[in-house]
Short mmCIF file of C-alpha atoms in Angstrom, two decimals:
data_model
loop_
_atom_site.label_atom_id
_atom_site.label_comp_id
_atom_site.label_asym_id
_atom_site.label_seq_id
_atom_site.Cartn_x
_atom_site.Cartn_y
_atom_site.Cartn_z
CA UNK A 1043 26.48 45.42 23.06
CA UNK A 1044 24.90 48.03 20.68
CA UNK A 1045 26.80 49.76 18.15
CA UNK A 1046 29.14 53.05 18.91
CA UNK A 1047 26.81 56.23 18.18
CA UNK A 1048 26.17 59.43 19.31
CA UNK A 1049 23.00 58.22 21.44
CA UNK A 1050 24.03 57.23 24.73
CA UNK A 1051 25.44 54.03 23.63
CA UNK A 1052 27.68 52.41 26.47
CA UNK A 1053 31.50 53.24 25.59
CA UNK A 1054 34.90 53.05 27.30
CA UNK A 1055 35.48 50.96 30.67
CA UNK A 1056 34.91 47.21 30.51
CA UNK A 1057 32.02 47.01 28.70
CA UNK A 1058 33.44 47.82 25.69
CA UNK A 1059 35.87 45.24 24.21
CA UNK A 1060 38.52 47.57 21.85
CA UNK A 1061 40.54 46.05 19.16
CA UNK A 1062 43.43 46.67 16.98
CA UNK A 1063 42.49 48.52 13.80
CA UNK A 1064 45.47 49.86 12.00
CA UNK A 1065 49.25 51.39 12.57
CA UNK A 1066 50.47 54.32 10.96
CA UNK A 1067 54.25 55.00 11.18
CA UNK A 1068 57.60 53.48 10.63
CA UNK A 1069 59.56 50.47 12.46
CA UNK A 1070 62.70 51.99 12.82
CA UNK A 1071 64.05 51.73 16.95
CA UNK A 1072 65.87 55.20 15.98
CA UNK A 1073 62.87 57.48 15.55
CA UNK A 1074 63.89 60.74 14.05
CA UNK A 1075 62.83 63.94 16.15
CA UNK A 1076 60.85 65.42 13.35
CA UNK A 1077 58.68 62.52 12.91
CA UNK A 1078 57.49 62.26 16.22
CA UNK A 1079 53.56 63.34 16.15
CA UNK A 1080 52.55 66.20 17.68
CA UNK A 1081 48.57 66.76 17.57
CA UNK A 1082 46.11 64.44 16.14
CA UNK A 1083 42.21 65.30 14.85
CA UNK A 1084 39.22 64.14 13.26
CA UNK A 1085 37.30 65.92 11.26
CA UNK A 1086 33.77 66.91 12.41
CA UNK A 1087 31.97 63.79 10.01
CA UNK A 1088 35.26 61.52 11.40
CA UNK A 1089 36.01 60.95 8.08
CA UNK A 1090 39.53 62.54 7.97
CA UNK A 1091 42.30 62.50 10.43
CA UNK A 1092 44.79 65.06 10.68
CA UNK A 1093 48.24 64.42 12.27
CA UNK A 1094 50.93 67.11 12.82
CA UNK A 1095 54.54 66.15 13.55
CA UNK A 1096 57.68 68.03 15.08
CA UNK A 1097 58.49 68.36 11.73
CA UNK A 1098 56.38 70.70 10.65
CA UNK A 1099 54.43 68.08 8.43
CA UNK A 1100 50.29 67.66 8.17
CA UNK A 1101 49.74 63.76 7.19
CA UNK A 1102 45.86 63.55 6.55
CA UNK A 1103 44.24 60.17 6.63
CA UNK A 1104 40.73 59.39 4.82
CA UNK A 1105 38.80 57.05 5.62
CA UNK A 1106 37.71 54.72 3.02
CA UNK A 1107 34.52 53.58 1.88
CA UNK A 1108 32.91 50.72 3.78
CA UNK A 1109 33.36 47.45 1.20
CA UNK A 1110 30.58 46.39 -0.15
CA UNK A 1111 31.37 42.99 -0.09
CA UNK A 1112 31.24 43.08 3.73
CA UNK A 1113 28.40 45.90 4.48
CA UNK A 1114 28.68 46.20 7.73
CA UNK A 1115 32.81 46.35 8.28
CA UNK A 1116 34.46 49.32 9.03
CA UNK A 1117 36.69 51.68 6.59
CA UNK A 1118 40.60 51.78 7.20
CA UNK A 1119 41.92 55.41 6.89
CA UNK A 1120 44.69 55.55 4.34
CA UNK A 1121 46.87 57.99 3.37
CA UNK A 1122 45.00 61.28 1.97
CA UNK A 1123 47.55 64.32 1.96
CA UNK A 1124 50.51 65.16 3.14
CA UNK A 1125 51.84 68.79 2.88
CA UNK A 1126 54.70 70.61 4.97
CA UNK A 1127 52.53 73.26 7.24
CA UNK A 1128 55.70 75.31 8.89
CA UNK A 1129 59.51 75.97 8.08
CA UNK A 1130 61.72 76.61 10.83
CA UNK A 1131 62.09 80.33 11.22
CA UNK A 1132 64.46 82.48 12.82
CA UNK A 1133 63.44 86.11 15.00
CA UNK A 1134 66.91 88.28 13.84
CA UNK A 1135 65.48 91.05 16.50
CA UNK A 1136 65.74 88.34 20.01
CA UNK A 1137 67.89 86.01 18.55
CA UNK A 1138 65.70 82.93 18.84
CA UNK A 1139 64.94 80.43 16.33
CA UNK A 1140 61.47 79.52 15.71
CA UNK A 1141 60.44 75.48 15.61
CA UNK A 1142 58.60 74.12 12.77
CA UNK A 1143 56.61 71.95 15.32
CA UNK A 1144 52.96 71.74 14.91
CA UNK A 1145 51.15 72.50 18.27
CA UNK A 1146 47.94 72.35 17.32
CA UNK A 1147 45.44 71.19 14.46
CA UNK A 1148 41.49 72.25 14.15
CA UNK A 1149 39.64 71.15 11.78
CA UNK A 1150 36.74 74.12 10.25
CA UNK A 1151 33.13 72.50 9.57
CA UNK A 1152 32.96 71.16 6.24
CA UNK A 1153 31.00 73.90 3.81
CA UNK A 1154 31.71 72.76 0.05
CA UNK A 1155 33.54 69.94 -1.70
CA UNK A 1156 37.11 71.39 -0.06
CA UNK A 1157 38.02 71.32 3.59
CA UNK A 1158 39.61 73.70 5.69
CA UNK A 1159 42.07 73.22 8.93
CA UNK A 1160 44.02 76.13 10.95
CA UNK A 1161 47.75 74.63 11.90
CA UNK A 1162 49.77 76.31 14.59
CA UNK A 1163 53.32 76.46 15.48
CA UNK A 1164 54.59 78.47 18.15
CA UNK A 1165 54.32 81.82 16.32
CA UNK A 1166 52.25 81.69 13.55
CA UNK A 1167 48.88 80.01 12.65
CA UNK A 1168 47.80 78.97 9.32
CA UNK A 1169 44.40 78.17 7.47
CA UNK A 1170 44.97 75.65 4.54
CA UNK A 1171 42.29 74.36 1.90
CA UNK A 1172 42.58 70.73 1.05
CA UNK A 1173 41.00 70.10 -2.29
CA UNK A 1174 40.59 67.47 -4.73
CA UNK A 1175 41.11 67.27 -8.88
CA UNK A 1176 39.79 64.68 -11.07
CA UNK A 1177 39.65 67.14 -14.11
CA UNK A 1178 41.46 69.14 -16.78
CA UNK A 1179 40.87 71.38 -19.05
CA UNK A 1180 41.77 71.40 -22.85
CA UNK A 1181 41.29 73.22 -25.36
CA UNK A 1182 41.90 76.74 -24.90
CA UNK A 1183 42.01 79.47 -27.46
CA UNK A 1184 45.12 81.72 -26.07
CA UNK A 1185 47.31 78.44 -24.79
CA UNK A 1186 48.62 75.43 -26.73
CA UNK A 1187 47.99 72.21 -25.07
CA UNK A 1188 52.06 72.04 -23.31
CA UNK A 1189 50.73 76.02 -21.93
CA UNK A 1190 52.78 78.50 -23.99
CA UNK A 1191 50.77 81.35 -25.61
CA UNK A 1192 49.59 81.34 -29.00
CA UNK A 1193 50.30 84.23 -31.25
CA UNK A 1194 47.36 86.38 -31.43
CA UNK A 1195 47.35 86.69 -35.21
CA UNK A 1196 47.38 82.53 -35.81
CA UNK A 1197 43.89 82.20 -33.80
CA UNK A 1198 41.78 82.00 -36.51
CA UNK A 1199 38.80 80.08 -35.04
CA UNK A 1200 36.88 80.32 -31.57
CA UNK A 1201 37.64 76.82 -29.85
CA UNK A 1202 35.13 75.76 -26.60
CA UNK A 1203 37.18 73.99 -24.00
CA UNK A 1204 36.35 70.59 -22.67
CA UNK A 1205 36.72 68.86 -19.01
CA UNK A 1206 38.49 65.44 -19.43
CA UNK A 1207 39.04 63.04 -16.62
CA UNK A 1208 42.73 63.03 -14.99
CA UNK A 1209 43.58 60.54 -12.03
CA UNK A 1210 42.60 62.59 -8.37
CA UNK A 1211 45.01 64.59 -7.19
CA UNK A 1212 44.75 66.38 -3.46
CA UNK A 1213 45.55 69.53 -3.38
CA UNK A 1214 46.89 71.39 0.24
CA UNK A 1215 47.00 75.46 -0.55
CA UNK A 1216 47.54 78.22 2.43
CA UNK A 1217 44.88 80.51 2.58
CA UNK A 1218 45.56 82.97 5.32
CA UNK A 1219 48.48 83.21 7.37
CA UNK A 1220 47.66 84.89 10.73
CA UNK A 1221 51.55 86.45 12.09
CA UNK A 1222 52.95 88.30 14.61
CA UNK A 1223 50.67 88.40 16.96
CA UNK A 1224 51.84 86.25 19.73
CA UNK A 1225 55.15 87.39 21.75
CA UNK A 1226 55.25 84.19 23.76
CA UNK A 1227 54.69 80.39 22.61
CA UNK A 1228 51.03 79.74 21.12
CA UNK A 1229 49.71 76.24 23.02
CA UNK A 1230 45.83 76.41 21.53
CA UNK A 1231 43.82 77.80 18.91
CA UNK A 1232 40.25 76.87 18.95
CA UNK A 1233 37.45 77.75 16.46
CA UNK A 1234 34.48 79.25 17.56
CA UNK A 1235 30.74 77.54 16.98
CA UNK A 1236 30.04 81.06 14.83
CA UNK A 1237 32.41 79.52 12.38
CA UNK A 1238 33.49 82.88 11.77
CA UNK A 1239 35.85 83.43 14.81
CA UNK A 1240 38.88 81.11 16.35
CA UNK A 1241 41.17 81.89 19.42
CA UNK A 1242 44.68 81.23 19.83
CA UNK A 1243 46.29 81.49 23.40
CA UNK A 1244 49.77 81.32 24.21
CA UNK A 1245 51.14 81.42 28.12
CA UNK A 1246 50.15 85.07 28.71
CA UNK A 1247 47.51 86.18 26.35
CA UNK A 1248 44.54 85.02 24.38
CA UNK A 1249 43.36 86.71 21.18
CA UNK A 1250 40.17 86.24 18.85
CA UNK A 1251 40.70 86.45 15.00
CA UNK A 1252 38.49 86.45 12.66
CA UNK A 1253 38.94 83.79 9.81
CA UNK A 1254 38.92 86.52 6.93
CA UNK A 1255 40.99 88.96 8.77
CA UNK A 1256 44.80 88.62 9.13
CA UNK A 1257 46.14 91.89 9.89
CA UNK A 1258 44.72 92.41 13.20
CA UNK A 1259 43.27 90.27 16.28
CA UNK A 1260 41.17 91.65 19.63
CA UNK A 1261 43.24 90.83 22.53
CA UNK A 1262 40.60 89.11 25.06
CA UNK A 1263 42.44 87.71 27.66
CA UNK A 1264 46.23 89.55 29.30
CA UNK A 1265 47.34 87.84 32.70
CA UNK A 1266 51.17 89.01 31.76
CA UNK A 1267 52.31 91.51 34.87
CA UNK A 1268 53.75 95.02 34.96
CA UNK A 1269 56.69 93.49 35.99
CA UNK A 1270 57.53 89.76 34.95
CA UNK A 1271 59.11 88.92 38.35
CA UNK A 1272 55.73 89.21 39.78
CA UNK A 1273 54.91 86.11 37.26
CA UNK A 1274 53.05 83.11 39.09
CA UNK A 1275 50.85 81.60 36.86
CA UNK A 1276 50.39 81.16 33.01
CA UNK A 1277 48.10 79.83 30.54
CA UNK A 1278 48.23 75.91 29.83
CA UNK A 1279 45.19 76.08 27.40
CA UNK A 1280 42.11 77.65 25.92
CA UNK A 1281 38.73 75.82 24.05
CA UNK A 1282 35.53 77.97 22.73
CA UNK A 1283 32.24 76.63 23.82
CA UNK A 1284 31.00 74.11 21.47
CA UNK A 1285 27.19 75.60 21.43
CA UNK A 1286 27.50 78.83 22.77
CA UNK A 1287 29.47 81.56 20.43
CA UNK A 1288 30.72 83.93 22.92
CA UNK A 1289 31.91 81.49 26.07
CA UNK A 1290 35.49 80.10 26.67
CA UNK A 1291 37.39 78.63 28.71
CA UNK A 1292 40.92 78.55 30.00
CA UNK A 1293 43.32 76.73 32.24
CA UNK A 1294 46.54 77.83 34.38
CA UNK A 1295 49.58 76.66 35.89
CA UNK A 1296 48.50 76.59 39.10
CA UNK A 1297 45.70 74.41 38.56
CA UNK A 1298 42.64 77.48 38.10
CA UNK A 1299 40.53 77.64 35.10
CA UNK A 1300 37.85 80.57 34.24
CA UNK A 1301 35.03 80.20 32.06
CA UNK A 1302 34.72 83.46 30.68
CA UNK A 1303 31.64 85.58 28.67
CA UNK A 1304 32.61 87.87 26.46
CA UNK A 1305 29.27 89.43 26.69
CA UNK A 1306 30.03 90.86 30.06
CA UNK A 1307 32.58 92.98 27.88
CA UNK A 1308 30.79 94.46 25.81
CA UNK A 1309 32.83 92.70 23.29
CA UNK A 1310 35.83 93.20 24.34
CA UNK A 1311 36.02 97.39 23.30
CA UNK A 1312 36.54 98.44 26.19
CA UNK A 1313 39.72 96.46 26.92
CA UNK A 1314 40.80 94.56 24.30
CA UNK A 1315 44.25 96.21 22.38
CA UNK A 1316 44.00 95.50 19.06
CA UNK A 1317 47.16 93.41 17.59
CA UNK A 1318 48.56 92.95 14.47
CA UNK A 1319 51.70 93.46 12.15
CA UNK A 1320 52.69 96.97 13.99
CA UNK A 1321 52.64 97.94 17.41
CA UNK A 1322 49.50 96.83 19.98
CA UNK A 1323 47.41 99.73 21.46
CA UNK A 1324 48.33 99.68 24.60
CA UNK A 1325 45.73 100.28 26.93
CA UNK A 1326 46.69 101.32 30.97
CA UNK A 1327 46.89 98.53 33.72
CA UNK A 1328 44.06 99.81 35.33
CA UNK A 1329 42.01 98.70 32.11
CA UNK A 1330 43.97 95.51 32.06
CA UNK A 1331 42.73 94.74 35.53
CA UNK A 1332 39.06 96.07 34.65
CA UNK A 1333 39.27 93.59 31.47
CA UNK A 1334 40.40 90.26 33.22
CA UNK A 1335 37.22 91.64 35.87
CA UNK A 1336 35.01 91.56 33.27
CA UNK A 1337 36.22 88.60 31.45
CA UNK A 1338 36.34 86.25 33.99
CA UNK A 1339 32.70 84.74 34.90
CA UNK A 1340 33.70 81.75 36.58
CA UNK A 1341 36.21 80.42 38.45
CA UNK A 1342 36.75 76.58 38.94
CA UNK A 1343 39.59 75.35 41.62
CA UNK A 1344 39.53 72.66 43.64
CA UNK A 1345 41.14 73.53 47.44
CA UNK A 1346 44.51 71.58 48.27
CA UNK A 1347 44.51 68.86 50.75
CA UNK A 1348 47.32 70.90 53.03
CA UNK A 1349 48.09 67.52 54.54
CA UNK A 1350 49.14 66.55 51.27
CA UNK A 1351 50.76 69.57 50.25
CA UNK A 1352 54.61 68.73 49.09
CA UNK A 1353 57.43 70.23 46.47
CA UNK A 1354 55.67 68.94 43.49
CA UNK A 1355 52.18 69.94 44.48
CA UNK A 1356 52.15 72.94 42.10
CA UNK A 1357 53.51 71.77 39.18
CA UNK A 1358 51.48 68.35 39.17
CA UNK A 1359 48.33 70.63 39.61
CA UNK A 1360 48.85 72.39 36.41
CA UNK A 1361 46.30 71.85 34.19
CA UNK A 1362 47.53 70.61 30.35
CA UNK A 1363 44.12 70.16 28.65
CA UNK A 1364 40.76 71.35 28.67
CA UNK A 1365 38.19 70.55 26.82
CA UNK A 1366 34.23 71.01 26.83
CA UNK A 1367 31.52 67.87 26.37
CA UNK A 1368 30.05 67.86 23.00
CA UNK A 1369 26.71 68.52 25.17
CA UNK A 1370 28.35 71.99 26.43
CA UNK A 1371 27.19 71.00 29.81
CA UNK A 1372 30.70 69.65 31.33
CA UNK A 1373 34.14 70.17 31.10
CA UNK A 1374 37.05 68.11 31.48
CA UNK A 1375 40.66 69.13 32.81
CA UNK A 1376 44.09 66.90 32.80
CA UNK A 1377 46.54 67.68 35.57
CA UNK A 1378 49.81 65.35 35.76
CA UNK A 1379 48.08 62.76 37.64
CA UNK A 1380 44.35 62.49 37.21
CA UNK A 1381 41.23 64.09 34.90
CA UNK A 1382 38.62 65.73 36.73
CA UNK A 1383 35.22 66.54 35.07
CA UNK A 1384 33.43 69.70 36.00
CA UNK A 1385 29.67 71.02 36.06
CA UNK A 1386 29.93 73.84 34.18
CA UNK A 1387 26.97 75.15 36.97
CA UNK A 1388 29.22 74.16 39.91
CA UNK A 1389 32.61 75.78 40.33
CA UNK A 1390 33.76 74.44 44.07
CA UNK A 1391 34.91 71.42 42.94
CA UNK A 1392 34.43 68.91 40.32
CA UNK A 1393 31.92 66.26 40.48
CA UNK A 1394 34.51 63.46 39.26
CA UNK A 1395 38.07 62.76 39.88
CA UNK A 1396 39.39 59.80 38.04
CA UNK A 1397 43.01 58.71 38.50
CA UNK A 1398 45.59 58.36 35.75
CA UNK A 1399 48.79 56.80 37.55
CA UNK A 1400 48.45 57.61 40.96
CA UNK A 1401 51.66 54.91 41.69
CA UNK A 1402 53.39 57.85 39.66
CA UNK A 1403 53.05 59.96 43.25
CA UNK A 1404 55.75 57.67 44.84
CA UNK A 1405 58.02 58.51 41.57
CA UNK A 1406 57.83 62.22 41.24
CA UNK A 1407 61.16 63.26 42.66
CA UNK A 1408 62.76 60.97 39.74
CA UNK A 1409 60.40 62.02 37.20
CA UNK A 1410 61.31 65.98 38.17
CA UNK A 1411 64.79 64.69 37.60
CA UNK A 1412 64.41 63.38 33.99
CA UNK A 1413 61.71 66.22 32.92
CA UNK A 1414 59.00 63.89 32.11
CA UNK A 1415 56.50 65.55 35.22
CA UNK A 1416 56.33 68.50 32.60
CA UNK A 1417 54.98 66.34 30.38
CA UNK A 1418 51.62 67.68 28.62
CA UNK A 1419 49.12 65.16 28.43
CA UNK A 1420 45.58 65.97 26.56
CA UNK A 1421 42.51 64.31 26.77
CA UNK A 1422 39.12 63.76 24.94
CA UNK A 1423 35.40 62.81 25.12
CA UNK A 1424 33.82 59.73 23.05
CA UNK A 1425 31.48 60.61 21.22
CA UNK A 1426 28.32 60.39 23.57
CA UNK A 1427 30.21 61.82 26.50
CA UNK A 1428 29.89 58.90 28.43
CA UNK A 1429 33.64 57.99 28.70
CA UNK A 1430 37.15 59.88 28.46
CA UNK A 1431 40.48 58.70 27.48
CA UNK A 1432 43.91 60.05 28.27
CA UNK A 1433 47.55 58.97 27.77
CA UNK A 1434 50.18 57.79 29.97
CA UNK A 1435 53.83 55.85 30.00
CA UNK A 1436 55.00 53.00 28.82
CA UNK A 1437 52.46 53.22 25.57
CA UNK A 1438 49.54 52.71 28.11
CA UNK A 1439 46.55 54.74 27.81
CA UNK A 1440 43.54 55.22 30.38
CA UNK A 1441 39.84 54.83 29.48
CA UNK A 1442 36.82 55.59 32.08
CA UNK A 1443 33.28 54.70 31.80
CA UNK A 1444 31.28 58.07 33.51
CA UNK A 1445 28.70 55.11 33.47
CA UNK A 1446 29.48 52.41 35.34
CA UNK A 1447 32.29 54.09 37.12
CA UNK A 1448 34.79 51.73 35.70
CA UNK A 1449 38.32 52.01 33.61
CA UNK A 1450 40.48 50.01 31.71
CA UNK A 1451 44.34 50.44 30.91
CA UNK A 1452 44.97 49.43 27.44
CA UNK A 1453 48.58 49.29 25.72
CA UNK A 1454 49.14 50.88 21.82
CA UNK A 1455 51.89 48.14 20.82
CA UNK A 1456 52.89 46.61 17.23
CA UNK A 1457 53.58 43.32 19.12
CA UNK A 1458 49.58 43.15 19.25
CA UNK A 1459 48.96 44.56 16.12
CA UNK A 1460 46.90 41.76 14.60
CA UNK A 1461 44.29 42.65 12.75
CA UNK A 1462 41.07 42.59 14.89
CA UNK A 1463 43.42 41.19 17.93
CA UNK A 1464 41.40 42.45 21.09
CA UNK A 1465 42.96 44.83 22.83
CA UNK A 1466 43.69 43.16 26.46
CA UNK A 1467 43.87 45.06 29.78
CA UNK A 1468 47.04 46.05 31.34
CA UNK A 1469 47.58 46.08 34.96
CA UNK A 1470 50.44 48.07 36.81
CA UNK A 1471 51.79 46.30 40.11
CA UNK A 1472 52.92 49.21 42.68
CA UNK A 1473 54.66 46.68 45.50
CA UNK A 1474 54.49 42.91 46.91
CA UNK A 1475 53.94 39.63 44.88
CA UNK A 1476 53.55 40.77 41.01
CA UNK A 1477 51.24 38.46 38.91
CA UNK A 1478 51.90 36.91 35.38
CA UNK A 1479 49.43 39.14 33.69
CA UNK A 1480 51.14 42.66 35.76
CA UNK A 1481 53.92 44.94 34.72
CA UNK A 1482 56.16 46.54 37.50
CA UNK A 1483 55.74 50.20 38.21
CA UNK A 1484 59.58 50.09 38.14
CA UNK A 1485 59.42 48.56 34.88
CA UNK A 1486 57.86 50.94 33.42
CA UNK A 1487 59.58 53.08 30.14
CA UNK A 1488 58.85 56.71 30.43
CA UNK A 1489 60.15 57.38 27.12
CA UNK A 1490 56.97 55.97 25.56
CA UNK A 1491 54.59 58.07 26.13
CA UNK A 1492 51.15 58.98 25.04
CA UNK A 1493 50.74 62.58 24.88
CA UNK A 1494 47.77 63.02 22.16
CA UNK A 1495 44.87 61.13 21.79
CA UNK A 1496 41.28 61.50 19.45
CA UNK A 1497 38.20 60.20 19.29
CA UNK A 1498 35.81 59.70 16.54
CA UNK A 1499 32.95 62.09 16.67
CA UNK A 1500 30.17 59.33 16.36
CA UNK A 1501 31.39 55.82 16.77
CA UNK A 1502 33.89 54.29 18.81
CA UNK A 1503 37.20 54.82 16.88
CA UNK A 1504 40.01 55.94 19.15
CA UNK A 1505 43.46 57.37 17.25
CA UNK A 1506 46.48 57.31 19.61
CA UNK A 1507 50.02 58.93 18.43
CA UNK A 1508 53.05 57.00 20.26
CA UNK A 1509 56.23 58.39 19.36
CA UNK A 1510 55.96 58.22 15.46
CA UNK A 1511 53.28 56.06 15.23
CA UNK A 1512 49.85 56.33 14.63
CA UNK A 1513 47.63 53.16 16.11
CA UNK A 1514 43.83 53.59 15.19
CA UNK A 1515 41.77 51.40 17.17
CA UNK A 1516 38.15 50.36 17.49
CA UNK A 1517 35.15 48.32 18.70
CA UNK A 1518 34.70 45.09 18.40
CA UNK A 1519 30.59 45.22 17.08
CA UNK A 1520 31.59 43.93 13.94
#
């Protein structure tokens, strides 16, 4: 097979033999709370990796240079930063403490030596430079060399400072810190191709900020009701257009998402309330209804079977992650039990349906029992957009060729954590005579789970967070 790129190459299903690359994480069987990741995401080169934990902590990865002993083998990522993003906070005024948790990491397109990424916990979002020292200065005129001030009257000659080399040190500083804008939990932020503009939505509302601008934010999107009894549906998550600056998307609770143009706005003057530090403008219902009229372009919901229709139909519909092709053209959507890719020029229904763990349908009164059907799995392109990957129990994780209509279920485990060990596939045996090579459905441990996955931007290197680790795996071209 060809190597991974970003031309069409064949990637995901069978066709593509994975292998173990690295793990990230400790051995311990009593895995803390706060070290249990979060969010992970590459870069847009695929050169760093970002991981966010319940902790509040950002653990960057770099990859290294390729050795040059062995051209043509692939860099490990190692260890590049690691900087807490969010303290646990505490809101006197309702009484509610605030988790340090990081929901969300996006990466900004690289524009000078530094690099910039916006972290999010549930209230407040924050842009952070990571930068890199290799220098010092000496010399100065006004300082002595341990940094106290000279006495002005002992400086009797002009001295020219010099650069001398110092051994690299990273450097992780907050930039802006964008507050008090959200009332309810923030589940996306998303930065806009303008590179100028991000979103952030949380289950009501979605506002645009601009990057240089903390103070204030254009409230674009406002499903919350006059009165919260009439509540039926919120927002699950939100994702600019990758091409086209003023398009986005969200999803809902009850399965619905809306591409919207902000161009059919005007903007957003007419009904946005502008948000910030002090009270919102509030603008009248009437406009509220105009807005989410104007804002919505397109809808995209696939009708119910009614024959099929049961208890957990509505909250197995709801829709955890959304995210747009790198082409812009499609757009795919995770619901409890399968991924569905849409035509972003056909709305009725989408034009494929792949199934996660459909022998999870038999098991959804149990899994309503222990929580786990509100679990929030994402999902992600490869780099071409010719296959998808999403997460599911037991440390299992789903891959699908759009190609050859095939998939593969492949396990992140340190019992087959040899270096360049293929990864082999993993079948799940629903009822009758189970084979050597099958795990029961019963069997299954839906405490390991695979919430958040990434994919490298160009080749075919897949990072998978299980519980506190991080397993990085890849092809097997070289």
């Amino acid at each position: 097979m060809a190597g991974a790129g970003g031309g069409g190459c064949p990637a995901g299903g069978n066709d593509l033999q994975w292998c173990f690359s690295q793990v990230k994480g400790a051995i311990d069987e009593d895995v803390a709370e706060a070290d249990i990741i979060s969010t992970v995401e590459f870069n847009y080169s695929g050169d760093l990796l970002a991981t966010g934990d319940k902790g509040g902590r950002v653990v960057i990865f770099q990859r290294e240079q390729e050795n040059k002993s062995r051209p043509h083998s692939r860099g490990e990522y190692n260890v590049y930063s690691t900087f807490q993003s969010h303290e646990p906070e505490f809101d006197y005024l309702k009484s509610l403490e605030i988790e340090e948790k990081i929901n969300k990491i996006r990466w900004l397109p690289q524009q000078n030596a530094a690099h910039f990424l916006l972290s999010t916990n549930d209230k407040t979002i924050k842009l952070w430079k990571i930068s890199e020292r290799d220098k010092r200065a000496e010399g100065y005129n006004l300082k002595d060399e341990d940094g106290r001030l000279r006495d002005p009257f002992r400086i009797t000659a002009l001295r020219v400072p010099i650069l001398k080399p110092m051994d690299l040190m990273v450097e992780a500083s907050p930039r802006r810190i964008f507050a008090n804008a959200h009332t309810y939990h923030i589940n996306s932020i998303s930065v806009n191709s303008d590179h100028e503009t991000y979103l952030s939505a949380d289950d009501l509302r979605i506002n645009l900020w601009h990057l240089e601008i903390t103070d204030r934010s254009f409230n674009i999107v406002d499903i919350k009701p006059v009165n919260m009894e009439e509540l039926t549906e919120v927002i699950t998550a939100a994702e600019f257009h990758p091409h086209q600056c003023n398009v986005f998307v969200y999803s809902s609770s009850k399965g619905t998402i809306r591409l919207c143009d902000m161009r059919s706005s005007a903007l957003c003057d007419r009904h946005s309330k502008l948000t910030g530090p002090g009270p919102p403008l509030e603008v009248s219902e009437a406009q509220k209804v105009k807005a989410r009229k104007l804002t919505d372009w397109k809808v995209f919901e696939e009708p119910e079977d009614p024959s099929s229709r049961s208890f957990f139909s509505e909250i197995i519909s709801s829709i955890s992650d959304v995210r747009f092709s790198h082409s812009g053209r499609y757009m795919m959507t995770r619901d409890y039990l399968s991924v569905k890719v849409w035509d972003l020029n056909m709305e009725s229904r989408p034009v494929e349906t792949h199934q996660v763990h459909e022998y999870l349908r038999s098991k959804l009164c149990s899994l309503y029992e222990n929580d786990c059907i509100f679990d929030k799995f994402e999902c992600c392109w490869g780099g071409s957009d010719s296959a998808i990957m999403t997460g599911s129990y037991n440390n299992f994780f789903r891959m699908f060729d759009r190609n050859t209509r095939r998939d593969v279920t492949l396990e992140a485990s340190r019992e087959n954590s040899k270096p360049r060990a293929s990864l082999k596939p993993r079948k799940v045996c629903t009822g009758g005579k189970r084979k050597k090579d099958e795990i029961s459905v019963d069997s299954l441990d839906f405490n390991k789970k695979i919430l958040h996955t990434a994919w490298h931007p160009a080749e075919n290197i897949i990072a998978v967070a299980a519980t506190n680790n991080l397993y990085i795996f890849q092809d097997k071209v070289n």
